[in-house]
């Protein structure tokens, strides 16, 4: 175990955590461009499949990389939440191609120009960004190509016409041929800021109006609209007098805005009016790129979000391969699960580590608890709890994770397209340093950042969860061993003094019926599970606490796994709420009372214990089982809950550490288990969400909880020995008053209401 065998490793990790943590980027997207006359690229088709219909539909994009990317499946699939709905992204390998140095430079110029304009919406930084294209980089940089695609999905190719649109300002405008013009506009030249231009050039282009710096995508020529048309238009356009009054206007739309399309629920939706058609006088337009369709421009507005997700997949792949080096069984893990495990809630994406961390946390607690229980059979619960804390605390897990270079893989920030580095734009100052993950694994470190200790611990737990739901408990234990947590599943006999004739002490038949016909092989375990700490006898020196320590962990894991399997598609928040509602003292205590278990507890020598239990049972029966206001303050509730857990621990040991036997025996006591349909939020959580929804002001100060509901003040005192319980009860009381007195329409203002909640000591 770490406590005994890995202390030195933990000490060595102290310094690692005190320093700033690294931020890894995949080596597959990094290189050092040279002077090769011909370069081999591996091409991937990024197919954009809209789940909606609109006038401008996105086109496919090609991703060209110097190195072959490693993906689990032939096709990588994910979705973006775009303005009109969901956009499905499918990425697959197409073939390798060779590009000349001139073609590479042209592709780089295209992507830097278009993406820089999309991100900045002005030309101020463009020349600076393009200035580095002809320079040989002496450092490792992001080195890949994003290229417009043409042709069928099965056989796509580079759309060189679109790529060449970036050359427009460098060409001799007067030499533009007229053969490509349609019959209705054949031979027509129009005046622009660039000079006379063939009208065919303007039908699909990216232009700017220099007087205000606004950029547009043009989509056609409006032959029936000019400043002389009969649409009662003046010869002024935004205050500017037009000179060439007979020339047709251009149809255009505002340049698309690059956003973070990975958000699980985006708040900033682009208004429909932004993409409404705009009439543009050609003489006020400066052509930047031509010919390039609005569909191609739209596609590249999604590119930063697409590449950020692809980069996450590649980073997850690097982490997965590092784990595969330790255990080949890890190769069965889906890459998307690793992405989920390294993505924190702060990223605000449609996946995060919370469900996996919840599962991994419960297994880690269970595995370590049973190991400590077997190894230290004479330790009391205090020592066992302290030993477990040394192993599974956030600090301990963080140190182990740092030692294995886990923090560098973690995604902690919401993606900001403005900070995304365009490949080929070497004007940005950034440094990529090569690092060896192992003798055969290389990665790049982009920058240093501070990561909270809890975040690293959460990722460790989430990775354990990945092994559990993707492979097996054995694989999860192997991963824990790699980290430095040695846990086994070897059976170890439980050695302790045996009380004589346990059948004379407890009603074995009652418990056999209660526990779904489970019959103890060693009934002395049942006696121990029902023995209170006040009961001191030489023949029975142990109370239920050790078995409760074990049973708590076993039940936690079993119920968490059950919820995860029964509701695999739930949101992380709802799954966490289900677990919280299912694994707690209130739930277990209610189960004990409903089953009549309190009549068979306990072996004790306390004068006050039984009367207090009977008082709690009477209180429980008189009130609704769903509304146990006030009873949570009773310490006896903890004892009733502990007995459920100690029984689980006793069955676990008696059955030879068989978790399924425990679940089948204890589950009937806990039924009906909470479901998404029957879930009721904890009062504190419900009050918080109500206040957020109705814009009530909730605050806690001076020993009281106060809610201002549009002028009506609701107050509950928080004077209590147990603050958590007092807050829970105060929230419940305020909720009751709000539901009774508050008019959701806001027209009914109630007077100041208050109550005082005091903890029963």
XYZ file of C-alpha atoms in Angstrom:
761
model
C 0.000 0.000 0.000
C 1.012 3.611 -0.498
C 0.911 4.294 3.214
C 3.682 1.827 3.917
C 5.555 1.280 0.670
C 5.275 4.478 -1.321
C 5.942 7.268 1.170
C 9.217 8.146 -0.526
C 7.502 8.446 -3.897
C 5.003 10.859 -2.387
C 7.805 12.968 -0.935
C 9.481 13.143 -4.335
C 6.232 14.442 -5.806
C 5.956 17.379 -3.374
C 8.240 19.594 -5.415
C 6.528 18.611 -8.668
C 3.170 19.902 -7.469
C 4.531 23.141 -6.046
C 5.747 24.105 -9.523
C 3.516 25.224 -12.376
C 2.021 22.318 -14.286
C 2.601 21.657 -17.972
C 0.116 21.873 -20.823
C 0.643 19.177 -23.424
C -0.145 19.446 -27.128
C -0.008 16.466 -29.526
C 3.254 15.851 -31.348
C 1.326 14.903 -34.498
C 0.422 18.562 -35.115
C 3.897 19.963 -34.421
C 6.928 20.212 -36.692
C 9.810 22.352 -37.871
C 9.248 23.383 -41.522
C 12.269 23.006 -43.765
C 13.308 23.666 -47.371
C 12.139 20.402 -48.939
C 11.057 20.869 -52.540
C 8.355 18.244 -52.092
C 6.576 17.280 -48.867
C 4.514 14.209 -48.011
C 1.221 14.878 -46.241
C -1.404 12.550 -44.807
C -4.878 13.788 -45.758
C -8.009 13.485 -43.633
C -11.457 14.466 -44.821
C -13.386 16.531 -42.278
C -16.963 16.145 -43.477
C -19.432 18.732 -42.153
C -22.948 17.283 -42.027
C -25.589 19.814 -40.898
C -28.617 18.591 -39.025
C -30.552 21.561 -40.408
C -31.220 23.326 -43.692
C -30.399 26.910 -44.607
C -29.348 29.028 -47.557
C -25.622 28.642 -46.872
C -24.543 25.048 -46.235
C -20.942 24.365 -45.134
C -18.428 22.552 -47.331
C -15.973 19.835 -46.334
C -12.411 20.589 -45.231
C -9.198 18.609 -45.679
C -6.701 18.292 -42.844
C -3.160 17.557 -44.028
C -0.531 16.503 -41.462
C 3.101 15.485 -41.740
C 2.513 12.494 -39.416
C -0.171 9.834 -39.626
C -2.729 10.303 -36.862
C -3.654 7.325 -34.721
C -7.353 6.882 -34.072
C -9.232 3.950 -32.604
C -11.703 3.766 -35.467
C -11.513 4.556 -39.131
C -13.929 7.472 -38.639
C -13.827 10.028 -35.826
C -17.278 11.497 -35.106
C -18.460 14.331 -32.864
C -20.939 17.201 -32.933
C -20.816 20.982 -32.714
C -23.631 23.111 -31.329
C -23.905 25.780 -34.038
C -26.364 28.631 -34.409
C -28.975 26.730 -36.398
C -28.682 23.349 -34.692
C -26.240 20.447 -34.499
C -23.415 20.066 -36.977
C -22.016 16.528 -37.176
C -18.306 16.232 -37.874
C -16.954 13.047 -39.438
C -13.231 12.719 -39.915
C -11.551 9.866 -41.761
C -8.230 9.133 -43.406
C -8.266 9.575 -47.196
C -4.766 9.085 -48.602
C -1.302 10.588 -48.626
C -0.323 13.277 -51.124
C 2.825 15.129 -52.108
C 2.827 18.915 -52.304
C 5.560 21.122 -53.679
C 7.002 23.805 -51.431
C 5.135 26.418 -53.524
C 1.822 24.588 -53.036
C 2.428 24.302 -49.293
C 3.163 28.015 -49.091
C -0.012 28.818 -51.019
C -2.111 26.621 -48.672
C -0.508 28.236 -45.624
C -1.194 31.703 -47.001
C -4.831 30.750 -47.623
C -5.460 29.383 -44.159
C -3.642 32.179 -42.351
C -5.445 34.862 -44.376
C -8.947 33.444 -44.068
C -8.703 32.357 -40.443
C -7.014 35.581 -39.347
C -9.798 37.618 -40.977
C -12.499 35.407 -39.465
C -11.012 35.731 -35.986
C -10.192 39.466 -36.102
C -12.732 40.889 -38.567
C -10.133 43.422 -39.669
C -6.921 43.493 -41.658
C -4.703 45.059 -39.006
C -2.885 41.857 -38.044
C -2.979 40.152 -41.414
C 0.259 41.422 -42.888
C 2.114 40.671 -39.669
C 0.702 37.135 -39.697
C 1.682 36.606 -43.347
C 5.183 38.013 -42.907
C 6.451 34.825 -41.291
C 5.373 32.459 -44.061
C 8.569 32.765 -46.108
C 10.847 32.450 -43.108
C 12.382 29.124 -42.132
C 11.348 28.486 -38.563
C 14.158 27.636 -36.183
C 11.711 26.330 -33.618
C 8.990 23.734 -33.390
C 5.608 25.195 -34.385
C 2.098 24.041 -35.181
C 2.540 22.617 -38.670
C -0.532 21.299 -40.503
C -2.784 22.458 -43.309
C -6.518 23.165 -43.400
C -7.607 23.164 -47.036
C -11.013 23.540 -48.748
C -12.203 20.279 -50.264
C -14.023 19.530 -53.479
C -15.415 16.344 -54.991
C -17.234 13.415 -53.432
C -16.718 12.166 -49.877
C -15.241 8.963 -51.255
C -12.655 10.746 -53.367
C -12.131 14.320 -52.176
C -9.444 16.600 -53.526
C -8.024 20.037 -52.817
C -10.128 22.900 -54.139
C -7.237 24.795 -55.702
C -9.560 27.427 -57.168
C -10.683 28.351 -53.671
C -7.133 28.175 -52.276
C -5.934 30.482 -55.062
C -8.498 33.100 -54.033
C -5.845 34.404 -51.672
C -3.744 35.460 -54.691
C -6.343 37.912 -55.975
C -4.719 41.157 -54.769
C -1.459 40.162 -56.443
C -2.924 39.529 -59.888
C -3.279 42.076 -62.704
C -6.918 43.002 -62.423
C -7.250 44.296 -65.992
C -6.161 40.901 -67.313
C -9.041 39.045 -65.667
C -10.731 37.077 -68.414
C -14.372 37.598 -69.274
C -15.230 34.149 -70.596
C -16.372 32.905 -67.218
C -19.134 35.506 -67.009
C -22.733 34.419 -67.445
C -24.671 35.657 -70.444
C -26.593 38.217 -68.475
C -23.456 39.952 -67.216
C -21.021 39.008 -69.979
C -18.275 41.539 -70.520
C -19.307 43.690 -67.603
C -16.682 45.503 -65.621
C -17.598 47.308 -62.426
C -15.769 49.847 -60.347
C -14.370 48.786 -56.972
C -11.822 50.155 -54.551
C -9.369 47.835 -56.329
C -10.228 49.375 -59.697
C -12.201 47.942 -62.616
C -13.023 44.279 -62.005
C -14.931 41.758 -64.036
C -18.300 41.188 -62.379
C -17.733 37.415 -62.246
C -14.991 38.041 -59.702
C -17.411 39.719 -57.321
C -20.106 37.071 -57.259
C -18.275 34.933 -54.692
C -15.691 36.870 -52.777
C -14.650 38.260 -49.429
C -14.746 42.057 -49.428
C -14.333 44.936 -47.003
C -15.859 48.407 -47.112
C -12.826 50.547 -46.150
C -14.876 53.508 -44.911
C -16.163 51.478 -41.947
C -13.893 48.389 -41.997
C -16.820 45.924 -42.141
C -16.270 42.654 -44.012
C -18.799 40.790 -46.128
C -19.156 37.580 -48.114
C -20.659 38.369 -51.498
C -23.145 35.917 -52.959
C -24.146 37.391 -56.331
C -24.906 40.390 -58.542
C -28.241 42.238 -58.201
C -28.878 43.199 -61.831
C -32.163 44.924 -61.016
C -30.811 47.042 -58.191
C -28.578 50.082 -58.401
C -28.657 53.646 -57.148
C -30.816 54.627 -60.143
C -33.366 51.865 -59.630
C -37.031 52.569 -58.954
C -36.797 51.446 -55.314
C -36.868 55.016 -54.064
C -33.263 54.760 -53.003
C -31.084 57.812 -52.764
C -27.726 58.053 -54.424
C -26.089 58.037 -51.035
C -25.100 54.874 -49.214
C -24.537 55.393 -45.487
C -23.862 59.050 -46.170
C -21.451 58.438 -49.043
C -22.346 59.853 -52.466
C -22.139 57.156 -55.125
C -20.476 58.043 -58.426
C -21.232 55.038 -60.613
C -24.982 55.148 -60.292
C -25.816 52.644 -63.005
C -23.705 49.768 -61.727
C -25.580 46.842 -60.144
C -25.256 46.271 -56.421
C -23.741 43.171 -54.890
C -25.685 40.800 -52.672
C -23.739 39.967 -49.544
C -23.843 39.057 -45.890
C -21.766 39.984 -42.891
C -18.619 37.934 -42.387
C -19.273 34.990 -40.084
C -18.180 35.241 -36.457
C -15.961 32.518 -34.995
C -17.376 31.162 -31.745
C -16.791 28.296 -29.355
C -19.075 25.644 -30.797
C -18.045 23.015 -28.237
C -20.089 24.452 -25.394
C -22.674 22.109 -23.961
C -25.207 24.945 -23.979
C -24.155 28.112 -25.755
C -25.761 31.337 -24.578
C -24.619 33.669 -27.350
C -26.689 32.676 -30.354
C -26.145 34.715 -33.503
C -29.265 36.693 -34.289
C -30.930 35.905 -37.582
C -30.692 39.533 -38.673
C -26.917 39.329 -38.674
C -26.927 36.977 -41.659
C -29.683 38.838 -43.493
C -28.767 39.848 -47.072
C -27.015 43.182 -47.521
C -26.962 45.321 -50.673
C -23.445 46.578 -51.419
C -22.389 49.210 -54.004
C -19.304 47.684 -55.724
C -17.454 51.025 -55.778
C -17.278 50.989 -51.956
C -15.932 47.409 -51.784
C -12.332 46.259 -51.677
C -11.881 42.641 -52.727
C -9.648 40.656 -50.355
C -10.174 37.087 -51.627
C -11.805 35.846 -54.815
C -13.287 33.525 -55.898
C -14.392 32.043 -52.572
C -17.960 31.072 -51.707
C -19.753 32.027 -48.517
C -20.147 28.274 -47.864
C -16.357 27.821 -47.816
C -15.951 30.814 -45.535
C -18.660 29.474 -43.209
C -16.906 26.096 -43.045
C -13.655 27.671 -41.908
C -15.466 29.613 -39.170
C -16.007 26.196 -37.537
C -12.353 25.161 -37.976
C -10.991 26.412 -34.612
C -13.608 24.449 -32.641
C -13.117 21.377 -34.837
C -9.350 21.433 -34.395
C -9.633 21.987 -30.656
C -11.713 18.822 -30.341
C -9.350 16.896 -32.638
C -6.433 18.079 -30.524
C -8.256 16.772 -27.431
C -8.635 13.390 -29.134
C -4.940 13.341 -30.007
C -3.911 14.294 -26.464
C -6.174 11.567 -25.091
C -4.533 9.163 -27.537
C -1.088 10.092 -26.228
C -2.236 9.432 -22.669
C -3.868 6.165 -23.695
C -0.696 4.946 -25.404
C 1.287 5.808 -22.286
C -1.096 3.607 -20.310
C -0.949 0.850 -22.937
C 2.821 0.724 -22.438
C 2.069 -0.347 -18.876
C -0.792 -2.719 -19.618
C -1.861 -3.934 -23.074
C -5.403 -4.464 -21.776
C -5.738 -0.677 -21.732
C -5.852 -0.699 -25.528
C -9.540 -1.594 -25.245
C -10.380 1.835 -23.803
C -12.308 4.082 -26.241
C -10.445 7.309 -26.874
C -13.624 9.355 -26.321
C -13.752 8.074 -22.738
C -10.223 9.324 -22.128
C -11.227 12.704 -23.576
C -14.134 12.745 -21.140
C -11.856 11.872 -18.219
C -9.413 14.737 -18.868
C -12.057 17.407 -19.559
C -13.137 19.411 -16.508
C -16.474 21.110 -15.972
C -14.778 24.484 -16.379
C -14.455 23.726 -20.098
C -18.286 23.862 -20.270
C -18.374 21.277 -23.041
C -21.038 18.638 -23.624
C -18.834 16.065 -21.899
C -16.797 16.239 -18.708
C -15.182 14.009 -16.122
C -17.879 14.206 -13.404
C -19.759 10.913 -14.072
C -16.534 8.942 -14.478
C -14.972 10.596 -11.426
C -18.055 9.708 -9.368
C -17.704 6.085 -10.404
C -13.933 6.022 -9.954
C -14.133 7.708 -6.548
C -16.532 5.059 -5.246
C -14.363 2.190 -6.561
C -11.182 3.717 -5.169
C -12.798 4.099 -1.754
C -14.112 0.543 -1.905
C -10.852 -1.057 -3.099
C -8.686 0.740 -0.540
C -11.165 0.135 2.300
C -11.303 -3.627 1.754
C -7.499 -3.761 1.483
C -7.032 -1.895 4.748
C -9.720 -3.990 6.423
C -7.913 -7.201 5.443
C -4.409 -5.972 6.177
C -4.994 -4.257 9.531
C -7.397 -6.519 11.371
C -6.638 -5.010 14.758
C -7.002 -1.356 13.744
C -10.019 0.506 15.028
C -12.139 2.637 12.709
C -10.171 5.764 13.557
C -6.904 4.261 12.348
C -8.561 2.713 9.300
C -10.137 6.022 8.325
C -6.846 7.862 8.761
C -4.961 5.288 6.686
C -7.566 5.516 3.930
C -7.341 9.288 3.912
C -3.591 9.104 3.396
C -4.186 7.086 0.249
C -7.291 8.548 -1.396
C -7.169 12.194 -0.316
C -6.900 14.841 -3.008
C -3.360 15.614 -1.887
C -2.225 12.003 -2.119
C -3.846 11.427 -5.514
C -2.485 14.692 -6.858
C 1.061 13.776 -5.892
C 0.780 10.410 -7.546
C -0.698 11.999 -10.670
C 2.111 14.557 -10.866
C 4.674 11.792 -10.549
C 3.110 10.133 -13.626
C 2.826 13.446 -15.578
C -0.978 13.341 -15.623
C -1.562 17.128 -15.129
C -0.147 17.981 -18.558
C -3.019 16.115 -20.235
C -5.815 17.844 -18.313
C -8.129 20.321 -20.050
C -9.085 22.995 -17.497
C -10.144 26.065 -19.504
C -13.075 26.910 -21.696
C -11.938 27.107 -25.304
C -11.422 30.658 -26.541
C -11.079 30.892 -30.353
C -9.278 34.228 -29.960
C -6.323 32.452 -28.336
C -6.253 29.606 -30.852
C -3.006 29.505 -32.822
C -3.440 29.390 -36.594
C -0.924 26.938 -38.092
C 1.527 28.918 -40.178
C 0.958 32.152 -38.254
C 4.416 32.427 -36.720
C 3.842 36.027 -35.675
C 2.329 34.752 -32.429
C 4.785 34.279 -29.591
C 4.563 30.777 -28.201
C 7.026 28.052 -27.315
C 6.687 24.317 -27.820
C 9.178 22.233 -25.881
C 9.656 18.544 -26.588
C 9.233 16.194 -23.646
C 9.664 12.436 -23.314
C 6.725 10.754 -21.640
C 8.605 7.494 -21.834
C 11.577 6.174 -23.837
C 9.241 5.615 -26.804
C 6.694 8.412 -26.297
C 7.189 12.080 -27.169
C 4.905 15.034 -26.581
C 5.144 18.831 -26.614
C 4.622 21.220 -23.730
C 3.036 24.531 -24.755
C 2.911 26.582 -21.558
C 2.817 26.400 -17.785
C -0.401 26.765 -15.830
C -1.622 26.269 -12.295
C -3.957 23.331 -11.695
C -5.819 22.819 -8.444
C -4.962 19.760 -6.407
C -8.582 18.596 -6.470
C -8.673 18.794 -10.273
C -5.747 16.387 -10.616
C -7.381 14.059 -8.080
C -10.679 14.197 -9.980
C -8.932 13.208 -13.209
C -7.247 10.264 -11.467
C -10.660 9.110 -10.232
C -12.182 9.663 -13.685
C -9.467 7.517 -15.299
C -10.267 4.767 -12.805
C -13.890 5.183 -13.893
C -12.828 4.782 -17.541
C -11.265 1.390 -16.804
C -14.326 0.260 -14.872
C -16.899 1.081 -17.542
C -14.698 0.153 -20.524
C -12.790 -2.923 -19.395
C -12.850 -4.425 -15.903
C -12.104 -3.977 -12.219
C -8.852 -5.869 -12.770
C -7.755 -3.222 -15.292
C -8.730 -0.484 -12.835
C -6.627 -2.151 -10.141
C -3.715 -2.404 -12.581
C -3.981 1.319 -13.296
C -4.030 2.044 -9.569
C -0.957 -0.118 -9.122
C 0.802 1.837 -11.905
C 0.016 5.013 -10.002
C 1.413 3.552 -6.798
C -1.720 2.283 -5.021
C -1.349 -1.430 -4.406
C -4.697 -3.135 -3.923
C -5.495 -6.811 -4.489
C -8.578 -8.995 -4.476
C -7.013 -11.867 -2.546
C -9.229 -13.416 0.112
C -7.885 -13.014 3.644
C -9.698 -14.755 6.552
C -11.169 -12.400 9.141
C -9.648 -13.323 12.497
C -11.360 -12.202 15.731
C -12.717 -13.583 19.013
C -15.876 -15.578 18.393
C -18.862 -15.068 20.728
C -20.453 -18.249 21.970
C -23.829 -19.252 20.568
C -24.631 -16.203 18.359
C -28.108 -17.666 17.785
C -28.930 -16.901 21.417
C -27.940 -13.250 20.964
C -29.707 -12.349 17.705
C -32.765 -13.625 15.838
C -31.097 -15.397 12.934
C -34.380 -16.262 11.212
C -35.498 -12.609 11.220
C -32.271 -11.497 9.609
C -32.351 -14.274 7.046
C -35.795 -13.044 5.937
C -34.737 -9.412 6.142
C -31.626 -9.949 4.022
C -33.368 -11.641 1.108
C -32.796 -15.187 2.410
C -29.098 -14.709 3.036
C -27.934 -17.170 5.687
C -24.698 -16.381 7.505
C -22.020 -19.052 7.468
C -20.442 -17.347 10.455
C -23.243 -15.804 12.514
C -20.713 -14.155 14.830
C -20.225 -11.563 12.047
C -23.887 -10.651 12.412
C -23.400 -10.243 16.175
C -20.480 -7.909 15.561
C -22.516 -5.910 13.043
C -25.182 -5.264 15.722
C -22.896 -4.485 18.671
C -22.806 -0.874 19.880
C -19.589 0.693 21.165
C -20.997 0.926 24.685
C -21.208 -2.874 24.927
C -17.996 -4.088 26.557
C -17.611 -7.822 27.041
C -14.433 -9.933 27.029
C -16.081 -12.479 24.762
C -17.256 -9.825 22.315
C -14.738 -6.946 22.314
C -15.576 -5.470 18.910
C -18.426 -3.123 17.964
C -19.948 -2.655 14.536
C -17.612 0.205 13.514
C -15.052 -1.847 11.570
C -17.744 -3.604 9.550
C -19.512 -0.267 9.036
C -16.253 1.190 7.639
C -16.123 -1.654 5.116
C -19.843 -1.812 4.339
C -20.058 1.925 3.743
C -17.483 1.664 0.960
C -19.005 -1.489 -0.529
C -22.537 -0.049 -0.650
C -21.302 3.253 -2.033
C -19.613 1.496 -4.932
C -22.445 -0.961 -5.590
C -25.139 1.722 -5.701
C -22.998 4.076 -7.780
C -22.271 1.317 -10.298
C -25.957 0.368 -10.359
C -27.000 3.947 -11.127
C -24.295 4.257 -13.774
C -25.444 1.059 -15.502
C -29.167 1.777 -15.206
C -28.913 5.373 -16.443
C -25.894 5.533 -18.787
C -27.067 8.580 -20.732
C -27.874 10.899 -17.857
C -26.176 14.255 -17.504
C -23.295 14.406 -15.048
C -25.312 16.650 -12.754
C -28.337 14.361 -12.607
C -26.199 11.264 -12.048
C -24.440 13.009 -9.162
C -27.813 14.004 -7.704
C -29.073 10.418 -7.941
C -26.007 9.149 -6.123
C -26.311 11.785 -3.397
C -29.977 10.899 -2.905
C -29.234 7.167 -2.723
C -26.077 7.027 -0.613
C -26.633 8.979 2.613
C -27.496 8.529 6.271
C -31.112 9.672 5.855
C -31.772 7.068 3.176
C -30.177 4.259 5.151
C -31.871 5.273 8.427
C -35.311 5.323 6.794
C -34.603 1.860 5.390
C -33.660 0.577 8.834
C -36.863 1.924 10.401
C -39.165 0.705 7.616
C -37.685 -2.791 7.927
C -38.141 -2.812 11.708
C -34.411 -3.256 12.122
C -34.403 -0.900 15.109
C -36.243 -3.553 17.156
C -33.250 -5.874 16.815
C -30.498 -3.375 17.537
C -28.260 -3.406 19.399
C -26.097 -5.061 21.933
C -25.413 -2.001 24.094
C -24.963 -0.728 27.648
C -26.348 2.777 27.106
C -29.354 3.933 29.155
C -30.313 6.594 26.628
C -29.827 4.814 23.324
C -33.018 2.754 23.100
C -35.398 5.538 24.249
C -33.906 7.911 21.705
C -34.246 5.331 18.945
C -37.911 4.787 19.844
C -38.520 8.549 19.855
C -37.004 8.885 16.405
C -39.074 5.969 15.101
C -42.250 7.560 16.498
C -41.338 10.894 14.904
C -40.668 9.163 11.609
C -43.977 7.271 11.574
C -45.999 10.366 12.415
C -44.438 12.407 9.641
C -44.259 11.778 5.932
C -41.436 9.469 4.981
C -40.507 11.979 2.289
C -40.466 14.887 4.734
C -38.265 14.160 7.729
C -37.796 17.786 8.791
C -35.871 17.987 12.017
C -34.953 14.361 12.440
C -31.648 14.759 10.597
C -30.352 16.588 13.663
C -30.510 13.418 15.743
C -27.177 11.584 16.203
C -29.235 8.381 16.498
C -29.982 8.642 12.777
C -26.292 8.068 12.108
C -26.390 4.927 14.243
C -29.385 3.539 12.360
C -27.634 4.239 9.051
C -24.403 2.682 10.317
C -26.172 -0.584 11.053
C -27.283 -0.896 7.413
C -23.657 -0.413 6.397
C -22.283 -2.800 9.052
C -24.703 -5.485 7.862
C -23.402 -4.959 4.328
C -19.839 -5.292 5.638
C -20.699 -8.470 7.527
C -22.277 -10.093 4.444
C -19.299 -9.033 2.319
C -16.826 -10.752 4.646
C -19.041 -13.766 5.257
C -19.596 -14.350 1.522
C -15.880 -14.306 0.776
C -15.848 -10.685 -0.442
C -18.654 -11.177 -2.967
C -20.127 -7.766 -3.819
C -23.068 -9.158 -5.786
C -24.254 -11.139 -2.789
C -24.185 -7.941 -0.735
C -26.210 -6.047 -3.327
C -28.851 -8.773 -3.640
C -29.158 -8.940 0.151
C -29.280 -5.221 0.953
C -31.073 -3.883 -2.128
C -34.586 -4.946 -0.926
C -34.053 -2.851 2.209
C -33.303 0.260 0.155
C -36.091 -0.094 -2.386
C -37.548 1.735 -4.076
C -34.231 3.126 -5.274
C -34.277 6.689 -6.515
C -34.822 7.212 -10.241
C -34.650 10.378 -12.373
C -38.460 10.502 -12.174
C -38.628 10.245 -8.349
C -35.538 12.294 -7.530
C -36.080 15.150 -5.104
C -33.329 17.683 -4.685
C -31.779 18.413 -1.325
C -33.422 21.530 0.176
C -30.261 23.632 -0.091
C -29.869 22.768 -3.756
C -33.572 23.289 -4.494
C -33.538 26.693 -2.793
C -30.409 27.727 -4.678
C -31.910 26.799 -8.047
C -35.210 28.517 -7.210
C -33.366 31.721 -6.292
C -31.360 31.605 -9.519
C -34.497 31.041 -11.598
C -36.579 33.778 -9.946
C -33.674 36.197 -9.345
C -34.135 36.065 -5.591
C -31.238 37.218 -3.431
C -29.978 34.517 -1.073
C -27.337 35.202 1.546
C -26.005 33.665 4.720
C -24.581 35.842 7.475
C -24.734 36.471 11.218
C -25.904 32.931 11.899
C -28.954 33.083 9.669
C -30.114 32.222 6.168
C -32.005 34.986 4.370
C -33.831 35.138 1.035
C -35.119 38.365 -0.497
C -37.965 37.383 -2.836
C -38.683 40.610 -4.713
C -39.011 42.581 -1.484
C -40.370 39.864 0.792
C -37.726 38.789 3.308
C -37.581 35.207 4.561
C -35.181 34.425 7.404
C -34.219 31.279 9.287
C -31.695 31.115 12.067
C -28.692 28.814 11.687
C -27.754 28.422 15.342
C -26.734 24.796 15.555
C -23.979 22.455 16.580
C -24.175 20.832 13.151
C -24.070 23.663 10.614
C -24.759 21.409 7.625
C -27.918 20.063 9.209
C -29.070 23.515 10.284
C -28.582 24.848 6.738
C -30.562 21.942 5.353
C -33.476 22.492 7.716
C -33.407 26.271 7.279
C -33.513 25.843 3.487
C -36.451 23.469 3.869
C -38.374 25.922 6.048
C -37.752 28.843 3.708
C -38.825 26.724 0.738
C -42.066 25.896 2.529
C -42.725 29.585 3.221
C -41.851 30.590 -0.332
C -44.115 27.987 -1.887
C -46.913 29.009 0.430
C -46.628 32.783 0.209
C -44.855 33.791 -2.970
C -46.840 34.688 -6.080
C -44.705 33.596 -9.040
C -46.119 36.514 -10.998
C -44.366 38.881 -8.630
C -47.537 40.808 -7.701
C -47.973 39.464 -4.173
C -45.477 40.844 -1.647
C -45.419 39.179 1.735
C -44.276 40.685 5.030
C -41.011 39.750 6.667
C -41.160 36.140 7.848
C -38.687 34.409 10.093
C -38.103 31.285 12.116
C -35.288 29.916 14.212
C -33.723 26.507 13.672
C -31.787 25.112 16.583
C -29.932 21.835 16.591
C -31.014 19.224 19.116
C -27.883 18.464 21.080
